[in-house]
PDB file of C-alpha atoms in Angstrom:
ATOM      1  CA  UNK A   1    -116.517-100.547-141.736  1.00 36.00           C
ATOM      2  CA  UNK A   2    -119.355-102.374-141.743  1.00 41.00           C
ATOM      3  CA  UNK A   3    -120.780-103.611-145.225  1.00 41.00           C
ATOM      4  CA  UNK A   4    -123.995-105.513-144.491  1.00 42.00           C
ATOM      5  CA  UNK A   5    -126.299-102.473-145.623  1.00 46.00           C
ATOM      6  CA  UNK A   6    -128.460-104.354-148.273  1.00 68.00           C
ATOM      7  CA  UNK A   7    -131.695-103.974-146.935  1.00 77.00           C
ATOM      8  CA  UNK A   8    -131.338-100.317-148.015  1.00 83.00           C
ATOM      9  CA  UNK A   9    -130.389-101.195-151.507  1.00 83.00           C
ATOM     10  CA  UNK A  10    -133.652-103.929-151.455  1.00 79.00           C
ATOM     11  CA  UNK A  11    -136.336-101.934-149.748  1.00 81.00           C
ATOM     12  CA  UNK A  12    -135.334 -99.180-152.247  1.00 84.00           C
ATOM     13  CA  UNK A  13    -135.759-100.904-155.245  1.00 84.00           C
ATOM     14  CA  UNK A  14    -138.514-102.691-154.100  1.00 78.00           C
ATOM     15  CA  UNK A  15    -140.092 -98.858-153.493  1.00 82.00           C
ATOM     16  CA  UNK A  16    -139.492 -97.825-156.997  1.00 86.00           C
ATOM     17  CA  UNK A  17    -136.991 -95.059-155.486  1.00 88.00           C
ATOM     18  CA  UNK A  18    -133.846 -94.213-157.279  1.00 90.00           C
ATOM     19  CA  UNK A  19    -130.726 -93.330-155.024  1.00 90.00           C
ATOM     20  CA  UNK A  20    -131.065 -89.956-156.438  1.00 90.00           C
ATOM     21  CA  UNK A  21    -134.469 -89.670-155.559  1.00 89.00           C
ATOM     22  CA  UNK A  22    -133.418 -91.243-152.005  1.00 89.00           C
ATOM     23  CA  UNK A  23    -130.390 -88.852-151.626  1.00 88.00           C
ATOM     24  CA  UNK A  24    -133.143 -85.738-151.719  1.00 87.00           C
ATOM     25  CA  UNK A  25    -133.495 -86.879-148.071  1.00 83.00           C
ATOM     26  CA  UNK A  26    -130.401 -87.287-146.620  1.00 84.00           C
ATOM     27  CA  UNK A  27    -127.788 -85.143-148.736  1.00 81.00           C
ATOM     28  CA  UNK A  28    -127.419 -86.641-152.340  1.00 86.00           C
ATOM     29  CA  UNK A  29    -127.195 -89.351-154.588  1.00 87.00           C
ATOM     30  CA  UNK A  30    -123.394 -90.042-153.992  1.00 87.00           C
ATOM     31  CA  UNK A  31    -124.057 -90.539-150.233  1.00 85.00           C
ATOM     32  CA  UNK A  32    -126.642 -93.271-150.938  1.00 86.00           C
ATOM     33  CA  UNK A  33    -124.019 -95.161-152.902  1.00 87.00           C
ATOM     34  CA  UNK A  34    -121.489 -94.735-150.415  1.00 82.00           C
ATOM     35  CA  UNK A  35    -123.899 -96.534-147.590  1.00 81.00           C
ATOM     36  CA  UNK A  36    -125.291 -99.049-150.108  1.00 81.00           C
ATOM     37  CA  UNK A  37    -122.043 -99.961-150.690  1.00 77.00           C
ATOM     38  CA  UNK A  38    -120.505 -99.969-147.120  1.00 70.00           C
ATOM     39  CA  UNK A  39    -118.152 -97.357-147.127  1.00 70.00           C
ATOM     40  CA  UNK A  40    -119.414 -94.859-145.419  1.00 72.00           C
ATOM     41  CA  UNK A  41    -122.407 -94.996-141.776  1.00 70.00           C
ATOM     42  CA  UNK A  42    -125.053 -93.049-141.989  1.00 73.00           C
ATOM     43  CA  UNK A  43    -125.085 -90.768-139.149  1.00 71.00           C
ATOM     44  CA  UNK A  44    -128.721 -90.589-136.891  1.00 66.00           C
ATOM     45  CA  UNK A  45    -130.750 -88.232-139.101  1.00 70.00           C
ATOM     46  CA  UNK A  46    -129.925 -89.837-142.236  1.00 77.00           C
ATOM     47  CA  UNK A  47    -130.961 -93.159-140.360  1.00 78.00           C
ATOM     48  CA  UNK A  48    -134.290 -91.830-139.404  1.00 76.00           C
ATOM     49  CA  UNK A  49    -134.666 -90.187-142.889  1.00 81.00           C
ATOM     50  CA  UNK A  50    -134.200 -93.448-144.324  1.00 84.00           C
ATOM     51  CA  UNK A  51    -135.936 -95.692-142.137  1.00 82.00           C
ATOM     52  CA  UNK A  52    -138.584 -93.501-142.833  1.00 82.00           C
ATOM     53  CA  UNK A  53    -139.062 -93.281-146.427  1.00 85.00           C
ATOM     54  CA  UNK A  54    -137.979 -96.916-146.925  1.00 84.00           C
ATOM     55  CA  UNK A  55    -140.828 -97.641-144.434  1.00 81.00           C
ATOM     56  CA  UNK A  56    -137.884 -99.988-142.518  1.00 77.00           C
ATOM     57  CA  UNK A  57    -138.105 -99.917-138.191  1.00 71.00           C
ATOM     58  CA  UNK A  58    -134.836 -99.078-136.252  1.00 63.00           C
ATOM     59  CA  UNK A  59    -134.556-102.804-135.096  1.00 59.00           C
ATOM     60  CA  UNK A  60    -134.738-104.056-139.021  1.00 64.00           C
ATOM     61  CA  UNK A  61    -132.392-101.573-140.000  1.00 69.00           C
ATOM     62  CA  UNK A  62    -129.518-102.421-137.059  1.00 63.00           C
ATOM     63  CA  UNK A  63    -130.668-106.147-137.027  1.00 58.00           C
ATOM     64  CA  UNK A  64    -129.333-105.932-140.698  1.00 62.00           C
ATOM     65  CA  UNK A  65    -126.323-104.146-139.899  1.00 59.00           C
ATOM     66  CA  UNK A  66    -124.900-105.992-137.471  1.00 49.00           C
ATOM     67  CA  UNK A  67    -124.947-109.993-137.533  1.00 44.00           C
ATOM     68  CA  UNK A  68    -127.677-111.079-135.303  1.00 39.00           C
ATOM     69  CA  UNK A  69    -125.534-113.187-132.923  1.00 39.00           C
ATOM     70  CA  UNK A  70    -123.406-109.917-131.643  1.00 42.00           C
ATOM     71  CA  UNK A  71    -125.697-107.332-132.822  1.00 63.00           C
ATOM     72  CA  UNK A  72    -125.507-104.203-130.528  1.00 69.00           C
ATOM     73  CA  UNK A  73    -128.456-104.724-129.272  1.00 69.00           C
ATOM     74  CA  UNK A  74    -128.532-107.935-128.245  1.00 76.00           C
ATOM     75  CA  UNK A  75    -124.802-108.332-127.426  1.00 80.00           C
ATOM     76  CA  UNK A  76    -125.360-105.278-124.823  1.00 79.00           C
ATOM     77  CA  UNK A  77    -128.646-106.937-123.232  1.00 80.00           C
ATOM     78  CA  UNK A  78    -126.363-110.127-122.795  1.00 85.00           C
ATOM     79  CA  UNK A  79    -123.637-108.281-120.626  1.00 87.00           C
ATOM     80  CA  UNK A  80    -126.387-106.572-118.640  1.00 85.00           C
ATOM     81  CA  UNK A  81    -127.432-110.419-118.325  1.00 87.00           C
ATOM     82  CA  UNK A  82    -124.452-111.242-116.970  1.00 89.00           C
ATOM     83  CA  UNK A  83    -123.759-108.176-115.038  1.00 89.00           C
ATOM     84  CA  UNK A  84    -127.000-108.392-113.035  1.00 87.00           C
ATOM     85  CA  UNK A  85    -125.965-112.121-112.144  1.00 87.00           C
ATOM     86  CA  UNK A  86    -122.839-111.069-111.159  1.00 88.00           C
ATOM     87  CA  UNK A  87    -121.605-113.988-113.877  1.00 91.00           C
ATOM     88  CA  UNK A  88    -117.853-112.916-113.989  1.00 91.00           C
ATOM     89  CA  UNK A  89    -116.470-116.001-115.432  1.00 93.00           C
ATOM     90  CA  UNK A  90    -119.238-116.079-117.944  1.00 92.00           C
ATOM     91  CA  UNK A  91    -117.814-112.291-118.906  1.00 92.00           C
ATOM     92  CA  UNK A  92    -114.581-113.099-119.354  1.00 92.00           C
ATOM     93  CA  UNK A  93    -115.143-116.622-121.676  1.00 92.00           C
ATOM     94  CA  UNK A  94    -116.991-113.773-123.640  1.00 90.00           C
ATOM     95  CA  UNK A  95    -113.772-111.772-123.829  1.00 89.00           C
ATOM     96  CA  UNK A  96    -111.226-115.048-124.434  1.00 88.00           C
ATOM     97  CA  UNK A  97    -113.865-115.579-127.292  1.00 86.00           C
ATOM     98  CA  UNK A  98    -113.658-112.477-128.524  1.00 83.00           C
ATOM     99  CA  UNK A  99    -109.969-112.252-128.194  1.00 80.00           C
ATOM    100  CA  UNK A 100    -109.421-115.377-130.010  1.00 81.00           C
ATOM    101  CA  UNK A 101    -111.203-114.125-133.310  1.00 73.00           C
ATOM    102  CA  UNK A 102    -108.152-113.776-136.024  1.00 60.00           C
ATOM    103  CA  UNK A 103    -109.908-110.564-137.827  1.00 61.00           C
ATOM    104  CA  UNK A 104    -110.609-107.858-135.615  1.00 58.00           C
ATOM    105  CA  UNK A 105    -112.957-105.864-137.015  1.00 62.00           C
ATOM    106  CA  UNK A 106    -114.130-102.342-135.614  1.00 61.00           C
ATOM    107  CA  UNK A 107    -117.302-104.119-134.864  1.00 67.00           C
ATOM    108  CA  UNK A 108    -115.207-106.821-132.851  1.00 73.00           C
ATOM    109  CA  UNK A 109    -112.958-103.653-131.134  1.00 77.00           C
ATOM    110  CA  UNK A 110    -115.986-102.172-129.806  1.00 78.00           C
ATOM    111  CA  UNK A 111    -117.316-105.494-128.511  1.00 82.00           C
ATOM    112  CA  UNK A 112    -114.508-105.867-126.822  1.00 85.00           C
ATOM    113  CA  UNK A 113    -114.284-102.517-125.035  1.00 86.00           C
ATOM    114  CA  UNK A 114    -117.721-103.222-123.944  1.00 86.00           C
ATOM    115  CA  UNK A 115    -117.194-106.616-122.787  1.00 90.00           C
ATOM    116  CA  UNK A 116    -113.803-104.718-120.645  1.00 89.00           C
ATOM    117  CA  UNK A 117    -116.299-102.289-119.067  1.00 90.00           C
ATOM    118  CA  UNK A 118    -118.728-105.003-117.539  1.00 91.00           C
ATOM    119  CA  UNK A 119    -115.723-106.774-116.381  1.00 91.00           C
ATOM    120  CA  UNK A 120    -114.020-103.194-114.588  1.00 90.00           C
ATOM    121  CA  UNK A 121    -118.153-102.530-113.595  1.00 91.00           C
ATOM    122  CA  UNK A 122    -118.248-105.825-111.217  1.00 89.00           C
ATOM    123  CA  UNK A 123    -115.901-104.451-109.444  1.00 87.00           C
ATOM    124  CA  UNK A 124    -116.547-100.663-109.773  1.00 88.00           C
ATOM    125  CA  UNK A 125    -113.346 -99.855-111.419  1.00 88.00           C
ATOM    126  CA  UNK A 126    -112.324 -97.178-113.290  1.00 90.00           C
ATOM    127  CA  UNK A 127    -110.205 -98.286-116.456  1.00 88.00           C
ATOM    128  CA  UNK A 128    -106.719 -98.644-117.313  1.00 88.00           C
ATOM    129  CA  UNK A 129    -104.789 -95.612-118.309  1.00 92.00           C
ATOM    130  CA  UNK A 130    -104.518 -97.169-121.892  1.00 89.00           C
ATOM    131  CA  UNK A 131    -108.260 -98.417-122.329  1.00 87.00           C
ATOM    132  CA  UNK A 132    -109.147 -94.865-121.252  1.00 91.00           C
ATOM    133  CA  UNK A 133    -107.409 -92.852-124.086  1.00 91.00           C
ATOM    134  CA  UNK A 134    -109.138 -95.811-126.734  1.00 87.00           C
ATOM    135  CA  UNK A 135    -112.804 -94.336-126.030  1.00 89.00           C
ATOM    136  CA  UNK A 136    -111.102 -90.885-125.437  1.00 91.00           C
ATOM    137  CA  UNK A 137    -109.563 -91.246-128.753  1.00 88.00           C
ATOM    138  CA  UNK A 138    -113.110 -92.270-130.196  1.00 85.00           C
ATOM    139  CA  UNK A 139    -115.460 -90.441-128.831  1.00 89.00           C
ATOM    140  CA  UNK A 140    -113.249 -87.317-129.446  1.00 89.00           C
ATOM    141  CA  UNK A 141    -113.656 -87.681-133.223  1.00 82.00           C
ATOM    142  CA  UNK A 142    -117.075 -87.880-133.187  1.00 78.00           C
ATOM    143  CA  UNK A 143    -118.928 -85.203-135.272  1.00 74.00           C
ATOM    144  CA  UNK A 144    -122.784 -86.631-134.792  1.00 73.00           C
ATOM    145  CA  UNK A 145    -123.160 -89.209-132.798  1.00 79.00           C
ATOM    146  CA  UNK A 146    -124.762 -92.253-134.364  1.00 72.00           C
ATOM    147  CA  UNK A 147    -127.001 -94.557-131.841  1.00 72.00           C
ATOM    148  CA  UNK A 148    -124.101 -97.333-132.083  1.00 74.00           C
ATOM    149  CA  UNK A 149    -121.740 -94.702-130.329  1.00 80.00           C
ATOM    150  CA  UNK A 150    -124.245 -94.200-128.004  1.00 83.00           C
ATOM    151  CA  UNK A 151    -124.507 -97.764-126.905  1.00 81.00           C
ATOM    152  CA  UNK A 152    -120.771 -97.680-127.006  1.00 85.00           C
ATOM    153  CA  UNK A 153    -120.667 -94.950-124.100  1.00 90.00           C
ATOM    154  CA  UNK A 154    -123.239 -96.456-122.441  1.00 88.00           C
ATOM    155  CA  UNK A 155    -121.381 -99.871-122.058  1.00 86.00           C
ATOM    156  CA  UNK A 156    -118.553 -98.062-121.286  1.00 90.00           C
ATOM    157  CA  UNK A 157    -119.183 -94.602-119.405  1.00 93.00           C
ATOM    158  CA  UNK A 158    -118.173 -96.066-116.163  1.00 93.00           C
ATOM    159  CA  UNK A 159    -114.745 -96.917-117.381  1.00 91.00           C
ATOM    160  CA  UNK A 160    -113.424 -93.015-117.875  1.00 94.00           C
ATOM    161  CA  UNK A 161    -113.036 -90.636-115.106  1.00 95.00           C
ATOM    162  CA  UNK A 162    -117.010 -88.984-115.298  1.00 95.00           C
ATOM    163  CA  UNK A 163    -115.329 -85.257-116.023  1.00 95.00           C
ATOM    164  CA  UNK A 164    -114.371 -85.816-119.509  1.00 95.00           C
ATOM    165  CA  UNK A 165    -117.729 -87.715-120.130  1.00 95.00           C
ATOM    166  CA  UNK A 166    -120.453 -84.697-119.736  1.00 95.00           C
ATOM    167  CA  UNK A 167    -119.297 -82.892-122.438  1.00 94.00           C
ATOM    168  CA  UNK A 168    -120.831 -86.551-124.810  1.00 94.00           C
ATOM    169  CA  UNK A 169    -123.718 -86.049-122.511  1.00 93.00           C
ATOM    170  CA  UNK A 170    -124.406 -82.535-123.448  1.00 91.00           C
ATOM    171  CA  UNK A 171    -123.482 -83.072-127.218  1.00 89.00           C
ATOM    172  CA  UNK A 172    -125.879 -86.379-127.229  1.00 88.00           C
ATOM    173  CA  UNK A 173    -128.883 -84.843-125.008  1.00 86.00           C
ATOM    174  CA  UNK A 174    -128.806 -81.709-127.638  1.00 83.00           C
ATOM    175  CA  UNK A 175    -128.434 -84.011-130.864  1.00 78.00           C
ATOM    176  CA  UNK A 176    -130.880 -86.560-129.577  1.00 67.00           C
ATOM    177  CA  UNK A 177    -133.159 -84.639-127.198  1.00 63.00           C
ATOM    178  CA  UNK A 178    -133.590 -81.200-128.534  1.00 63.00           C
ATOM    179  CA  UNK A 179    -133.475 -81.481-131.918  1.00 61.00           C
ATOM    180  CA  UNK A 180    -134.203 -85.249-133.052  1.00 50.00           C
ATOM    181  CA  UNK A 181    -137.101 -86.553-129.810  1.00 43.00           C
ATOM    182  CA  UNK A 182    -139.004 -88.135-132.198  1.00 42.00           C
ATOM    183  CA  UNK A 183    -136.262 -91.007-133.443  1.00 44.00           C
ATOM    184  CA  UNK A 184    -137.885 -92.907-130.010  1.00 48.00           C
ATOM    185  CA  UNK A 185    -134.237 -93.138-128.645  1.00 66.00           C
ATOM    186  CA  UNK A 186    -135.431 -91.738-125.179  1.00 72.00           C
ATOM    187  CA  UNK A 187    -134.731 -95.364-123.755  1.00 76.00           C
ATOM    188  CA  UNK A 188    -131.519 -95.358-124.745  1.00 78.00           C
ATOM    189  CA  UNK A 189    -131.028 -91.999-123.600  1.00 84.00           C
ATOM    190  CA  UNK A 190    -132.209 -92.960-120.103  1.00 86.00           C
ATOM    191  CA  UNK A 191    -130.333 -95.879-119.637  1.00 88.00           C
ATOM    192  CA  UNK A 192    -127.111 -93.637-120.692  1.00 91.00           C
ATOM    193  CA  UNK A 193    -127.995 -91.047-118.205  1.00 93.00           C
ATOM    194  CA  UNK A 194    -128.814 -93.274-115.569  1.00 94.00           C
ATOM    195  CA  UNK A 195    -125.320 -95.367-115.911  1.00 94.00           C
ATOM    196  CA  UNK A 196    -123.901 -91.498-116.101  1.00 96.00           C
ATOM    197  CA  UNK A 197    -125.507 -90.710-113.094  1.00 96.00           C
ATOM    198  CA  UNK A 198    -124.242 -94.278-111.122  1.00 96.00           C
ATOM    199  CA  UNK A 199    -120.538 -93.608-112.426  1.00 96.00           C
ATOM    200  CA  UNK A 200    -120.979 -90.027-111.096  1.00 96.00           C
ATOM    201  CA  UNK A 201    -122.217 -91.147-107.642  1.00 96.00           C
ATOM    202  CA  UNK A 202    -119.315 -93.229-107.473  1.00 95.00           C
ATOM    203  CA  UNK A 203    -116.404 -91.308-108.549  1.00 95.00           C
ATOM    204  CA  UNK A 204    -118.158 -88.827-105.459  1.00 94.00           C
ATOM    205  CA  UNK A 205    -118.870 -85.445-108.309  1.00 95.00           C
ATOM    206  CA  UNK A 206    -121.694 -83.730-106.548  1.00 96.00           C
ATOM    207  CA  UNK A 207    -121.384 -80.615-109.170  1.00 96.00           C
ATOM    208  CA  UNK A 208    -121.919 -83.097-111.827  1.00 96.00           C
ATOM    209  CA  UNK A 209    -124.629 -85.264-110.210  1.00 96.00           C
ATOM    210  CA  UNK A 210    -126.755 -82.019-109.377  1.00 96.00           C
ATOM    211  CA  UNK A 211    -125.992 -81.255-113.338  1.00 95.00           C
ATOM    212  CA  UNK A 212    -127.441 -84.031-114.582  1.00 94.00           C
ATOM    213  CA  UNK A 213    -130.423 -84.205-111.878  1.00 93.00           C
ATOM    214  CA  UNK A 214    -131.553 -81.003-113.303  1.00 92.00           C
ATOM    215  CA  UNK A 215    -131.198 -82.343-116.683  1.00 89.00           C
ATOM    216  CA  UNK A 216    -133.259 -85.126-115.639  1.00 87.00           C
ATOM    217  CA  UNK A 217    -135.864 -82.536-114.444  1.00 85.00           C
ATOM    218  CA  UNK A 218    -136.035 -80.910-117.110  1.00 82.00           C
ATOM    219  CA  UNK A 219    -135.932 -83.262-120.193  1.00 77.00           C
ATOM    220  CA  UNK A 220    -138.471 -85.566-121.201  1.00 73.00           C
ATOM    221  CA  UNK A 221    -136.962 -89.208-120.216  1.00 73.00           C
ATOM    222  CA  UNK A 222    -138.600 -92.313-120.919  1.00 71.00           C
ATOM    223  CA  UNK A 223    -140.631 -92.817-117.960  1.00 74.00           C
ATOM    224  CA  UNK A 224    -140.669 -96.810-117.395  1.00 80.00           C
ATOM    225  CA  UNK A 225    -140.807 -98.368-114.084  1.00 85.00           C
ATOM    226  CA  UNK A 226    -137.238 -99.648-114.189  1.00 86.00           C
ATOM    227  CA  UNK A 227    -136.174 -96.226-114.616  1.00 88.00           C
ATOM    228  CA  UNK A 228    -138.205 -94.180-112.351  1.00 90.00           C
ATOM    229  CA  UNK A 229    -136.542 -97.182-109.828  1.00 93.00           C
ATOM    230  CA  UNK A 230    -133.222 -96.621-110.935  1.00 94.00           C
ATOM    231  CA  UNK A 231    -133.669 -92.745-110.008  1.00 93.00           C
ATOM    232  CA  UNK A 232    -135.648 -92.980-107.315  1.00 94.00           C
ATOM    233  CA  UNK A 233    -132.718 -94.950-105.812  1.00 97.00           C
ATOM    234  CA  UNK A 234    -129.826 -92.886-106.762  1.00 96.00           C
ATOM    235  CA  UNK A 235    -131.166 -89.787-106.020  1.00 96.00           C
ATOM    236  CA  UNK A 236    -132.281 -91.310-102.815  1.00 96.00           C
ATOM    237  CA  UNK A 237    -128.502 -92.284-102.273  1.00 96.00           C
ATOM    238  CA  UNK A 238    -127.109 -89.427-102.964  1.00 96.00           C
ATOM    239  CA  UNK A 239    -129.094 -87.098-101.055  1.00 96.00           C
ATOM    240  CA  UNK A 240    -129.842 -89.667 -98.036  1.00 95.00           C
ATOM    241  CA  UNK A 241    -133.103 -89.860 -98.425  1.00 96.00           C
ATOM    242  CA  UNK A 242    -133.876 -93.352 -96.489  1.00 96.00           C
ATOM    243  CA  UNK A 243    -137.371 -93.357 -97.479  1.00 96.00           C
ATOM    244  CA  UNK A 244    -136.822 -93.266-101.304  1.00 95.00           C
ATOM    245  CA  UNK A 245    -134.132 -95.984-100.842  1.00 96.00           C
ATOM    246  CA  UNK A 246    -136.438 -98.111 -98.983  1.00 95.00           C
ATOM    247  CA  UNK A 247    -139.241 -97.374-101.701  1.00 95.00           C
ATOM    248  CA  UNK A 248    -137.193 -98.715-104.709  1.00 94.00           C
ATOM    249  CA  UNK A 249    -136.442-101.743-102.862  1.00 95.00           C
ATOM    250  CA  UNK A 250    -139.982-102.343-101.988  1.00 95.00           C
ATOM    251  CA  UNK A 251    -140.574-102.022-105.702  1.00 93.00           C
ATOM    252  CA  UNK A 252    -138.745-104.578-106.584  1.00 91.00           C
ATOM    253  CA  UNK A 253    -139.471-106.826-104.203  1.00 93.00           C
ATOM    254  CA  UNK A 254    -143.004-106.713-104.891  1.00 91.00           C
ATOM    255  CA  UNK A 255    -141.376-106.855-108.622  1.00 86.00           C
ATOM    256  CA  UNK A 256    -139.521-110.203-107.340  1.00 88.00           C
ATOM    257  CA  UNK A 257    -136.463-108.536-109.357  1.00 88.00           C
ATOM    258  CA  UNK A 258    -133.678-109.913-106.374  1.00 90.00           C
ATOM    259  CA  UNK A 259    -130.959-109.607-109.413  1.00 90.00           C
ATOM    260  CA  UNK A 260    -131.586-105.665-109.428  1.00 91.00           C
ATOM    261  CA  UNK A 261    -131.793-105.179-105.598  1.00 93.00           C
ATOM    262  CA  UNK A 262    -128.259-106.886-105.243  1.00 92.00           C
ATOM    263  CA  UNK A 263    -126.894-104.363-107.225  1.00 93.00           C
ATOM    264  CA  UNK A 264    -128.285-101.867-105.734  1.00 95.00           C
ATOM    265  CA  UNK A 265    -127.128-102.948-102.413  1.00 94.00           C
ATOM    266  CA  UNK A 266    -123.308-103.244-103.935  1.00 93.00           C
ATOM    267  CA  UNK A 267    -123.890 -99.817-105.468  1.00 95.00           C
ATOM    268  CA  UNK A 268    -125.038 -98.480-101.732  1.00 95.00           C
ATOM    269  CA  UNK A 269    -121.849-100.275-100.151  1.00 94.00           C
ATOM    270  CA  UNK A 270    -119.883 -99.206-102.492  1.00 93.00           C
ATOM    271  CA  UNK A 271    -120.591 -95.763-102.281  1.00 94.00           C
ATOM    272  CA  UNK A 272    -120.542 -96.025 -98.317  1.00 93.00           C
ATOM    273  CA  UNK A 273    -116.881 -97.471 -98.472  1.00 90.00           C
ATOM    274  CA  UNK A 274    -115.854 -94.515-101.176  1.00 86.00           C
ATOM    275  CA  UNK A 275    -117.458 -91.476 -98.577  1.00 82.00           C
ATOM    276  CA  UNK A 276    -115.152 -93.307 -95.581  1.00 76.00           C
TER     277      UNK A 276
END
């Protein structure tokens, strides 16, 4: 469990707010206490109820929740890092290091998967029998899913066989999409959905890509330019649409983004080898 939930605690106090007076928010006073104190993670509407009232941003709250160093955030943006420079011996001194740490925490166990998922993604593998029924095992007991466990799956949606992931893809675009649009997770949304959609192209599910293309038509995604690349290119891919390929590598070309167009170019070989 993770315990460093202070700045809750400090931003209350600091507010004038009692936890009772808190807990009228997100359940009750007892609840407060039990996230003050570490025992229990709030799940993604009590985060956004207390971000709100406390007046605290989504990056404060999980900068304070996870140490800075390995934060979830920042620990994911260094395996795309290395994943985009195809650095596979930077990947696995990651996962010695990791490995090497006497107290594994559930913090640690989750770095760790991720870290395994990069490593199985270089090589467009799906995982080991045993690594499977981990996030299986995981993601099954998942009631709400809270915006760590999304990161989780994102990291790691490519190492499961892409059937038993769109049932977390329904349950997260209705928890997140539908009912909860205004937490501003549509970016990590889209980056889930896109890595869905890869892992989907790969594993050769047509029923499931044309599932989640329509999805993509019909829910508000965040629209950046790395996305609308990202689509334009699978999509492209999977329907053999030359021009649209040819259009997201022009993009990043004139983008001067060579780290993303090499992937893309494994990603098209690969999926030529697979349809052979």
């Amino acid at each position: 469990m993770r315990k460093e939930t202070n700045i809750i605690k400090e931003r209350r106090k600091l507010k004038n707010l009692s936890q009772k007076q808190l807990g009228a928010f997100i359940g009750s006073q007892a609840m407060v206490s039990r996230i003050e104190s570490g025992q229990i993670l709030p799940n993604a509407q009590s985060i956004y109820f207390i971000c709100k009232e406390l007046d605290i941003t989504i990056d404060e709250y999980f900068s304070n929740n996870f140490e800075i160093d390995f934060s979830i955030v920042n620990f994911r943006n260094k395996l795309n890092y290395k994943y985009l420079h195809n650095d596979i011996d930077g990947l696995y001194a990651m996962y010695n290091e990791l490995k090497l740490r006497k107290t594994l925490t559930l913090n640690n166990k989750h770095d760790i998967l991720m870290l395994k998922a990069t490593i199985y993604h270089t090589k467009f593998r799906i995982a080991s029998t045993t690594d499977q029924n981990i996030l299986i095992d995981y993601f099954n007991k998942l009631i709400s899913w809270q915006l760590y466990d999304i990161y989780l799956l994102e990291c790691t949606v490519n190492m499961l066989p892409i059937t038993l992931v769109r049932p977390y893809i329904s349950d997260i675009l209705g928890q997140y999409i539908y009912e909860t649009v205004q937490y501003n997770q549509l970016d990590n949304i889209t980056n889930l959905i896109i890595r869905f959609f890869e892992t989907s192209l790969l594993q050769n599910k047509p029923i499931i890509i044309e599932w989640i293309i329509k999805k993509i038509e019909d829910i508000p995604l965040e629209d950046s330019l790395t996305h609308q690349v990202w689509l334009l290119f699978l999509i492209g891919l999977y329907r053999n649409e030359q021009h649209k390929i040819d259009q997201a590598y022009t993009i990043l070309t004139i983008l001067d983004d060579c780290h993303l167009k090499n992937i893309f170019k494994r990603i098209a070989l690969q999926y030529a080898q697979m349809r052979e």
